[in-house]
Coordinates of C-alpha atoms in Angstrom, one line a residue:
X268 CA 34.7 -3.4 -17.9
X269 CA 33.4 0.2 -17.8
X270 CA 31.0 1.5 -15.2
X271 CA 28.3 1.9 -17.8
X272 CA 28.7 -1.8 -18.8
X273 CA 28.5 -2.8 -15.1
X274 CA 25.3 -0.8 -14.7
X275 CA 23.8 -2.3 -17.8
X276 CA 24.8 -5.8 -16.8
X277 CA 23.1 -5.3 -13.4
X278 CA 19.9 -4.0 -15.0
X279 CA 19.7 -7.0 -17.4
X280 CA 20.5 -9.3 -14.5
X281 CA 17.6 -7.8 -12.5
X282 CA 15.1 -8.4 -15.4
X283 CA 16.2 -12.0 -15.8
X284 CA 16.0 -12.6 -12.1
X285 CA 12.4 -11.2 -12.0
X286 CA 11.4 -13.4 -14.9
X287 CA 12.9 -16.4 -13.1
X288 CA 11.1 -15.5 -9.9
X289 CA 7.8 -15.0 -11.7
X290 CA 8.2 -18.5 -13.3
X291 CA 8.8 -20.0 -9.8
X292 CA 5.8 -18.3 -8.4
X293 CA 3.5 -19.5 -11.1
X294 CA 5.0 -23.0 -11.1
X295 CA 3.9 -23.7 -7.5
X296 CA 0.9 -21.3 -7.0
X297 CA -2.1 -20.3 -9.0
X298 CA -2.4 -16.6 -8.4
X299 CA -5.7 -14.8 -9.0
X300 CA -4.4 -12.8 -12.0
X301 CA -1.3 -12.1 -14.1
X302 CA -1.1 -8.7 -12.4
X303 CA -1.1 -10.4 -9.0
X304 CA 1.9 -12.6 -10.0
X305 CA 3.8 -9.6 -11.2
X306 CA 3.1 -7.7 -8.0
X307 CA 4.3 -10.5 -5.8
X308 CA 7.5 -11.0 -7.8
X309 CA 8.2 -7.2 -7.5
X310 CA 7.4 -7.3 -3.8
X311 CA 9.9 -10.1 -3.2
X312 CA 12.5 -8.2 -5.1
X313 CA 11.8 -5.1 -2.9
X314 CA 12.6 -7.1 0.2
X315 CA 16.2 -7.4 -1.1
X316 CA 16.5 -3.6 -1.8
X317 CA 14.6 -2.3 1.2
X318 CA 17.5 0.0 2.4
X319 CA 16.8 2.2 -0.7
X320 CA 13.2 2.9 0.2
X321 CA 11.2 5.1 2.6
X322 CA 8.2 2.8 2.7
X323 CA 7.9 -1.0 3.3
X324 CA 4.8 -2.2 1.6
X325 CA 2.8 -4.9 3.2
X326 CA 1.6 -7.9 1.1
X327 CA -1.9 -8.8 2.3
X328 CA -2.9 -12.3 1.1
X329 CA -6.6 -13.1 1.8
X330 CA -8.9 -15.9 0.8
X331 CA -12.6 -16.7 1.3
X332 CA -11.9 -20.2 2.4
X333 CA -9.1 -22.6 3.3
X334 CA -7.1 -24.5 0.7
X335 CA -6.7 -21.5 -1.6
X336 CA -2.9 -21.5 -1.8
X337 CA -2.0 -18.9 0.9
X338 CA 0.4 -21.0 2.8
X339 CA 2.0 -22.4 -0.3
X340 CA 2.5 -18.8 -1.5
X341 CA 4.1 -18.0 1.8
X342 CA 6.4 -21.0 1.3
X343 CA 7.7 -19.6 -1.9
X344 CA 8.1 -16.1 -0.4
X345 CA 9.9 -17.6 2.6
X346 CA 12.3 -19.3 0.2
X347 CA 13.1 -16.3 -1.9
X348 CA 12.6 -13.1 0.2
X349 CA 15.3 -11.4 2.2
X350 CA 15.9 -12.9 5.7
X351 CA 12.4 -14.4 6.3
X352 CA 11.1 -14.2 9.9
X353 CA 8.1 -16.5 10.3
X354 CA 6.0 -15.3 13.2
X355 CA 4.2 -18.6 14.1
X356 CA 3.8 -18.7 17.9
X357 CA 6.2 -15.7 18.2
X358 CA 5.4 -13.2 20.9
X359 CA 5.1 -9.6 20.0
X360 CA 8.0 -8.8 22.3
X361 CA 10.2 -11.2 20.4
X362 CA 9.2 -9.7 17.1
X363 CA 10.0 -6.2 18.5
X364 CA 13.5 -7.4 19.4
X365 CA 14.0 -9.1 16.0
X366 CA 13.4 -6.1 13.8
X367 CA 16.2 -3.6 13.3
X368 CA 19.4 -2.8 11.5
X369 CA 20.1 -1.4 8.1
X370 CA 18.3 -4.3 6.3
X371 CA 15.7 -5.7 8.7
X372 CA 14.2 -9.2 8.2
X373 CA 11.0 -9.8 6.3
X374 CA 8.1 -10.6 8.7
X375 CA 5.8 -13.4 7.5
X376 CA 2.5 -13.8 9.3
X377 CA 0.3 -16.9 8.4
X378 CA -3.2 -17.6 9.7
X379 CA -3.8 -13.9 10.5
X380 CA -7.5 -14.7 10.9
X381 CA -6.6 -16.3 14.3
X382 CA -5.1 -12.9 15.2
X383 CA -7.6 -10.5 13.8
X384 CA -10.6 -12.7 13.0
X385 CA -12.9 -11.4 15.7
X386 CA -13.1 -8.1 17.7
X387 CA -12.2 -9.9 21.0
X388 CA -9.2 -11.7 19.5
X389 CA -8.1 -8.5 17.6
X390 CA -8.1 -6.6 20.9
X391 CA -5.6 -9.1 22.3
X392 CA -3.3 -8.6 19.3
X393 CA -3.5 -4.8 19.1
X394 CA 0.3 -4.6 19.7
X395 CA 1.0 -6.6 16.6
X396 CA -1.4 -4.6 14.5
X397 CA 0.2 -1.4 15.7
X398 CA 3.7 -2.8 14.8
X399 CA 2.5 -3.7 11.3
X400 CA 1.0 -0.3 10.8
X401 CA 4.0 1.7 12.1
X402 CA 6.5 -0.4 10.2
X403 CA 5.2 0.7 6.9
X404 CA 7.3 3.9 7.0
X405 CA 10.8 4.7 8.2
X406 CA 11.2 6.7 11.4
X407 CA 8.2 5.3 13.3
X408 CA 9.8 3.3 16.2
X409 CA 7.7 1.8 19.0
X410 CA 8.4 3.3 22.4
X411 CA 8.3 0.9 25.3
X412 CA 9.5 0.9 28.9
X413 CA 12.2 -1.8 29.5
X414 CA 13.9 -3.2 32.6
X415 CA 13.5 -2.8 36.2
X416 CA 13.9 1.0 35.9
X417 CA 11.2 1.1 33.2
X418 CA 13.5 3.0 30.9
X419 CA 11.8 4.3 27.8
X420 CA 13.3 2.5 24.8
X421 CA 12.8 2.8 21.1
X422 CA 12.3 -0.4 19.1
X423 CA 12.6 -0.1 15.3
X424 CA 9.4 -1.2 13.5
X425 CA 10.4 -0.6 9.8
X426 CA 10.4 -3.9 7.9
X427 CA 8.7 -5.7 5.0
X428 CA 5.8 -7.9 6.0
X429 CA 3.5 -10.4 4.3
X430 CA 0.2 -11.3 6.1
X431 CA -2.0 -14.2 5.1
X432 CA -5.4 -15.2 6.4
X433 CA -9.0 -16.3 5.7
X434 CA -11.5 -13.5 5.4
X435 CA -10.8 -9.8 5.7
X436 CA -7.7 -8.3 7.3
X437 CA -7.8 -5.1 9.4
X438 CA -8.4 -2.1 7.0
X439 CA -5.4 -0.3 8.6
X440 CA -3.2 -3.1 7.3
X441 CA -4.8 -3.5 3.9
X442 CA -4.6 0.3 3.4
X443 CA -0.8 0.0 3.5
X444 CA -0.6 -3.2 1.5
X445 CA -0.5 -4.7 -1.9
X446 CA -3.7 -6.7 -1.7
X447 CA -4.6 -10.0 -3.4
X448 CA -7.4 -12.5 -2.8
X449 CA -6.5 -16.1 -3.5
X450 CA -8.9 -18.6 -5.0
X451 CA -9.2 -22.3 -4.9
X452 CA -7.7 -24.0 -7.9
X453 CA -10.0 -25.4 -10.6
X454 CA -9.4 -29.0 -11.8
X455 CA -7.8 -27.7 -15.0
X456 CA -5.3 -25.5 -13.2
X457 CA -2.2 -27.5 -12.5
X458 CA 0.8 -26.6 -10.4
X459 CA 4.0 -28.5 -9.4
X460 CA 4.0 -30.0 -5.9
X461 CA 6.3 -28.1 -3.5
X462 CA 8.8 -30.2 -1.6
X463 CA 11.1 -28.5 0.8
X464 CA 14.0 -31.0 0.4
X465 CA 13.8 -30.8 -3.4
X466 CA 12.6 -27.3 -4.1
X467 CA 14.1 -25.4 -1.1
X468 CA 17.7 -25.3 -2.5
X469 CA 16.4 -24.0 -5.9
X470 CA 14.6 -21.1 -4.2
X471 CA 17.6 -20.6 -1.9
X472 CA 19.9 -20.2 -4.9
X473 CA 17.4 -17.7 -6.4
X474 CA 17.3 -15.8 -3.1
X475 CA 21.1 -15.6 -3.0
X476 CA 21.3 -14.1 -6.5
X477 CA 18.6 -11.6 -5.6
X478 CA 20.5 -10.6 -2.5
X479 CA 23.6 -9.9 -4.7
X480 CA 21.5 -8.0 -7.1
X481 CA 19.8 -6.0 -4.4
X482 CA 23.1 -5.0 -2.8
X483 CA 24.2 -3.4 -6.1
X484 CA 20.9 -1.9 -7.0
X485 CA 20.4 0.0 -3.7
X486 CA 22.7 2.8 -4.8
X487 CA 20.6 3.4 -7.9
X488 CA 17.2 2.9 -6.3
X489 CA 18.0 5.3 -3.3
X490 CA 17.2 8.4 -5.4
X491 CA 14.5 6.9 -7.6
X492 CA 11.4 9.0 -8.0
X493 CA 9.2 7.0 -10.5
X494 CA 6.1 8.4 -12.1
X495 CA 3.2 6.8 -10.2
X496 CA -0.2 6.0 -11.7
X497 CA -1.8 6.4 -8.2
X498 CA -1.7 8.9 -5.4
X499 CA -1.3 9.3 -1.6
X500 CA -0.8 6.2 0.5
X501 CA -1.3 3.9 -2.5
X502 CA 1.7 5.7 -4.2
X503 CA 3.8 5.3 -1.0
X504 CA 3.0 1.6 -1.0
X505 CA 3.6 0.9 -4.7
X506 CA 6.6 3.2 -5.2
X507 CA 9.3 0.6 -4.3
X508 CA 7.8 -1.9 -6.7
X509 CA 7.5 0.6 -9.6
X510 CA 11.0 1.9 -8.9
X511 CA 12.4 -1.6 -9.2
X512 CA 10.5 -2.2 -12.4
X513 CA 11.8 1.0 -13.9
X514 CA 15.3 0.1 -12.9
X515 CA 15.4 -3.4 -14.5
X516 CA 13.5 -2.2 -17.6
X517 CA 12.2 -4.5 -20.3
X518 CA 8.4 -5.2 -20.0
X519 CA 8.5 -4.7 -16.2
X520 CA 7.8 -0.9 -16.1
X521 CA 4.5 -1.3 -17.9
X522 CA 3.6 -4.5 -16.1
X523 CA 4.3 -2.9 -12.7
X524 CA 2.0 0.1 -13.4
X525 CA -0.7 -2.2 -14.8
X526 CA -0.6 -4.3 -11.7
X527 CA -0.7 -1.2 -9.5
X528 CA -3.8 0.1 -11.3
X529 CA -5.6 -3.2 -11.3
X530 CA -4.9 -4.3 -7.7
X531 CA -5.5 -0.8 -6.3
X532 CA -8.8 -0.6 -8.1
X533 CA -9.8 -4.0 -6.8
X534 CA -8.9 -3.0 -3.3
X535 CA -10.8 0.3 -3.5
X536 CA -13.9 -1.5 -4.8
X537 CA -13.6 -4.0 -2.0
X538 CA -13.4 -1.1 0.5
X539 CA -16.5 0.5 -0.9
X540 CA -18.4 -2.8 -0.7
X541 CA -17.1 -3.5 2.8
X542 CA -18.0 -0.1 4.2
X543 CA -21.7 0.3 4.6
X544 CA -21.6 4.1 4.7
X545 CA -19.5 4.3 1.6
X546 CA -21.8 1.8 -0.1
X547 CA -24.7 4.0 0.7
X548 CA -23.0 7.1 -0.7
X549 CA -22.2 5.1 -3.9
X550 CA -25.8 4.0 -4.2
X551 CA -27.0 7.5 -3.7
X552 CA -24.8 8.7 -6.5
X553 CA -26.1 5.9 -8.8
X554 CA -29.8 6.8 -8.0
X555 CA -29.3 10.5 -8.9
X556 CA -27.5 9.4 -12.1
X557 CA -30.3 7.1 -13.1
X558 CA -33.1 9.6 -12.2
X559 CA -31.1 12.5 -13.9
X560 CA -32.6 15.0 -11.4
X561 CA -31.1 17.7 -9.2
X562 CA -33.3 17.0 -6.1
X563 CA -34.9 14.0 -4.4
X564 CA -37.0 14.0 -1.3
X565 CA -35.9 11.8 1.6
X566 CA -38.8 9.4 1.0
X567 CA -38.1 9.1 -2.7
X568 CA -34.5 8.5 -2.1
X569 CA -35.1 5.8 0.5
X570 CA -37.5 4.0 -1.7
X571 CA -35.1 4.2 -4.7
X572 CA -32.3 2.8 -2.5
X573 CA -34.4 -0.1 -1.4
X574 CA -34.9 -1.1 -5.0
X575 CA -31.1 -1.1 -5.8
X576 CA -30.2 -4.7 -6.8
X577 CA -28.0 -6.6 -4.3
X578 CA -28.1 -3.7 -1.8
X579 CA -28.7 -4.2 1.9
X580 CA -31.1 -1.3 2.3
X581 CA -34.3 -3.4 2.0
X582 CA -33.0 -6.0 4.5
X583 CA -33.7 -3.8 7.5
X584 CA -36.0 -1.0 8.5
X585 CA -34.3 1.7 6.5
X586 CA -36.0 5.1 6.7
X587 CA -35.3 8.8 6.2
X588 CA -33.9 9.2 9.7
X589 CA -31.4 6.3 9.3
X590 CA -30.5 7.7 5.9
X591 CA -29.8 11.1 7.4
X592 CA -27.7 9.6 10.2
X593 CA -25.5 7.7 7.8
X594 CA -24.9 10.6 5.4
X595 CA -24.2 12.9 8.3
X596 CA -20.7 11.3 8.7
X597 CA -19.9 12.7 5.2
X598 CA -21.0 16.2 6.2
X599 CA -24.3 15.8 4.2
X600 CA -27.6 17.2 5.7
X601 CA -31.1 17.2 4.3
X602 CA -32.6 20.4 3.1
X603 CA -35.6 21.8 1.3
X604 CA -36.2 22.0 -2.4
X605 CA -36.4 25.4 -4.2
X606 CA -40.2 25.6 -3.7
X607 CA -39.8 24.7 0.0
X608 CA -42.4 22.0 -0.5
X609 CA -40.3 18.9 0.2
X610 CA -37.3 18.0 2.4
X611 CA -34.6 15.9 0.9
X612 CA -31.2 16.1 -0.8
X613 CA -29.8 18.4 -3.6
X614 CA -27.3 16.9 -6.0
X615 CA -25.1 20.0 -5.9
X616 CA -24.8 19.5 -2.1
X617 CA -23.6 15.9 -2.7
X618 CA -20.8 16.5 -5.2
X619 CA -18.2 17.3 -2.6
X620 CA -18.7 14.0 -0.8
X621 CA -18.8 12.0 -4.1
X622 CA -15.5 13.5 -5.1
X623 CA -13.8 12.9 -1.7
X624 CA -15.0 9.4 -0.8
X625 CA -15.9 7.7 -4.1
X626 CA -13.7 6.8 -7.1
X627 CA -14.6 8.9 -10.1
X628 CA -14.0 6.0 -12.5
X629 CA -13.0 2.5 -11.2
X630 CA -10.9 1.9 -14.3
X631 CA -8.8 5.1 -14.3
X632 CA -6.8 6.9 -11.6
X633 CA -7.3 10.6 -11.0
X634 CA -4.9 12.8 -13.0
X635 CA -1.7 13.7 -11.3
X636 CA 0.9 16.4 -12.1
X637 CA 3.0 13.7 -13.8
X638 CA 0.0 12.8 -16.0
X639 CA -0.6 16.4 -16.9
X640 CA 3.1 17.1 -17.5
X641 CA 2.8 20.0 -15.1
X642 CA 5.0 20.7 -12.1
X643 CA 3.3 20.3 -8.7
X644 CA 5.7 22.7 -7.0
X645 CA 8.0 25.5 -7.9
X646 CA 7.2 29.0 -9.1
X647 CA 5.1 27.8 -12.0
X648 CA 2.8 25.5 -9.9
X649 CA -0.6 24.7 -11.6
X650 CA -2.6 26.0 -8.7
X651 CA -1.3 29.5 -9.3
X652 CA 0.5 29.9 -6.0
X653 CA 4.2 30.6 -5.9
X654 CA 6.5 28.2 -4.0
X655 CA 9.8 29.1 -2.4
X656 CA 12.8 28.1 -4.4
X657 CA 14.3 25.9 -1.6
X658 CA 13.2 24.2 1.6
X659 CA 14.4 25.9 4.8
X660 CA 13.5 24.8 8.3
X661 CA 12.6 27.6 10.6
X662 CA 15.3 28.5 13.1
X663 CA 14.8 26.9 16.5
X664 CA 14.3 29.1 19.5
X665 CA 16.0 28.6 22.9
X666 CA 13.0 26.9 24.4
X667 CA 12.6 24.3 21.7
X668 CA 14.2 20.8 22.0
X669 CA 14.6 18.5 19.0
X670 CA 13.7 14.9 19.7
X671 CA 15.5 13.3 16.7
X672 CA 16.7 14.7 13.4
X673 CA 18.9 11.9 12.2
X674 CA 16.5 10.9 9.4
X675 CA 16.0 14.4 8.0
X676 CA 18.1 16.3 5.5
X677 CA 20.1 19.2 7.0
X678 CA 19.3 22.6 5.7
X679 CA 22.6 24.3 6.6
X680 CA 25.0 25.3 3.8
X681 CA 27.6 22.7 4.9
X682 CA 25.2 19.8 4.1
X683 CA 26.8 17.3 1.8
X684 CA 25.9 17.7 -1.9
X685 CA 26.5 15.8 -5.1
X686 CA 29.9 16.8 -6.5
X687 CA 28.5 16.5 -10.0
X688 CA 25.1 18.3 -10.0
X689 CA 25.0 19.9 -6.6
X690 CA 21.8 18.3 -5.4
X691 CA 21.5 17.4 -1.7
X692 CA 22.4 13.8 -0.9
X693 CA 19.6 11.9 0.9
X694 CA 20.7 8.3 1.1
X695 CA 23.6 7.2 3.2
X696 CA 25.1 5.4 0.2
X697 CA 25.0 8.6 -1.8
X698 CA 26.7 10.5 1.0
X699 CA 29.5 8.0 1.2
X700 CA 30.3 8.1 -2.5
X701 CA 29.6 11.9 -2.9
X702 CA 27.4 11.4 -6.0
X703 CA 23.7 11.0 -6.3
X704 CA 22.1 8.0 -8.0
X705 CA 21.1 10.0 -11.1
X706 CA 24.7 11.1 -11.7
X707 CA 25.9 7.5 -11.2
X708 CA 23.5 6.5 -13.9

């Protein structure tokens, strides 16, 4: 069988496996939306191809109350993900020593509300939260002193992690996660009962086939650079899932991007609702939009905010001073109108904060260079500034000492390059075979 047929067979196999995994998820668990089911299936697949990626997205599973299916979802994830490591009663030191290697285990944290549910409890588990935050990206080891000589030692932190709990999880975790909020099943929503003795072997067989698929897909996924519908950290988090969807093809590329947009929008909306200052900024924008004016005095704005439906501003003694203190965090200060007769806020002074901290349209992402079909770098960059043709690290001087450079790409002319297209080889697998993933395809 030719190499092209092998690649095509692997791609088709990946799509079939994802369909089968999706069916298993929806057989045992009622997920909050079709997009959530797609996202979880892709996340589980990403655990089997983690060596190909720079980021390890977290899966944050929350619910308003108990008996919403969180633990059952973790059961299915535990049965299908790569090398699950359940952290029940595990010490942080034990977890530190369990993560490492080329393909680290998948960390599963249930009942996270007992770890982060209150400020006092969260302080006692700050080490675990730091580990979960650092492990989102490669090259962020934890440094600890070990042994009688207190020798500084690096512990790898990079690993996939799923965290489930009642209520809200720490925002530093959810900001690095695929977020979904589980709901209690209605009477007409039926699922199959999960029994470990009966269903465990079925999921284990699926996991074994995913492991085989992932080992072969890593070579192709290592150099994947999918077009992302979101930006910044959200793009880092969702890139492995979208890359896998593009790799297997079929309906999955479109489903992955739809899930990315829907779940990211829901998460951003929850962030805006959860942050009182951001909620205030959003309500201020709405008041100016309804009034269609360019200036409002502090007193007028306060009274208008108190009348916003379902807002918290009428529940406490909200006044012009408290308004100014909250908006100060966004770099907004009150000033006079043109006639110098009233002190308040000008709309043109608020636009910058609106653009930086609020979503322009909850249903659409901001346009990216990929959307605009324009290069974001190079000599023809859309911002008008010329870029250098290649990246070169400045020469080190005699008084500089490099800590670690093993995860960066060398800049010297002897660096290994693809023998077909001449592009630098980033991934270890690409270096071994001497050909980049694109040329293999």
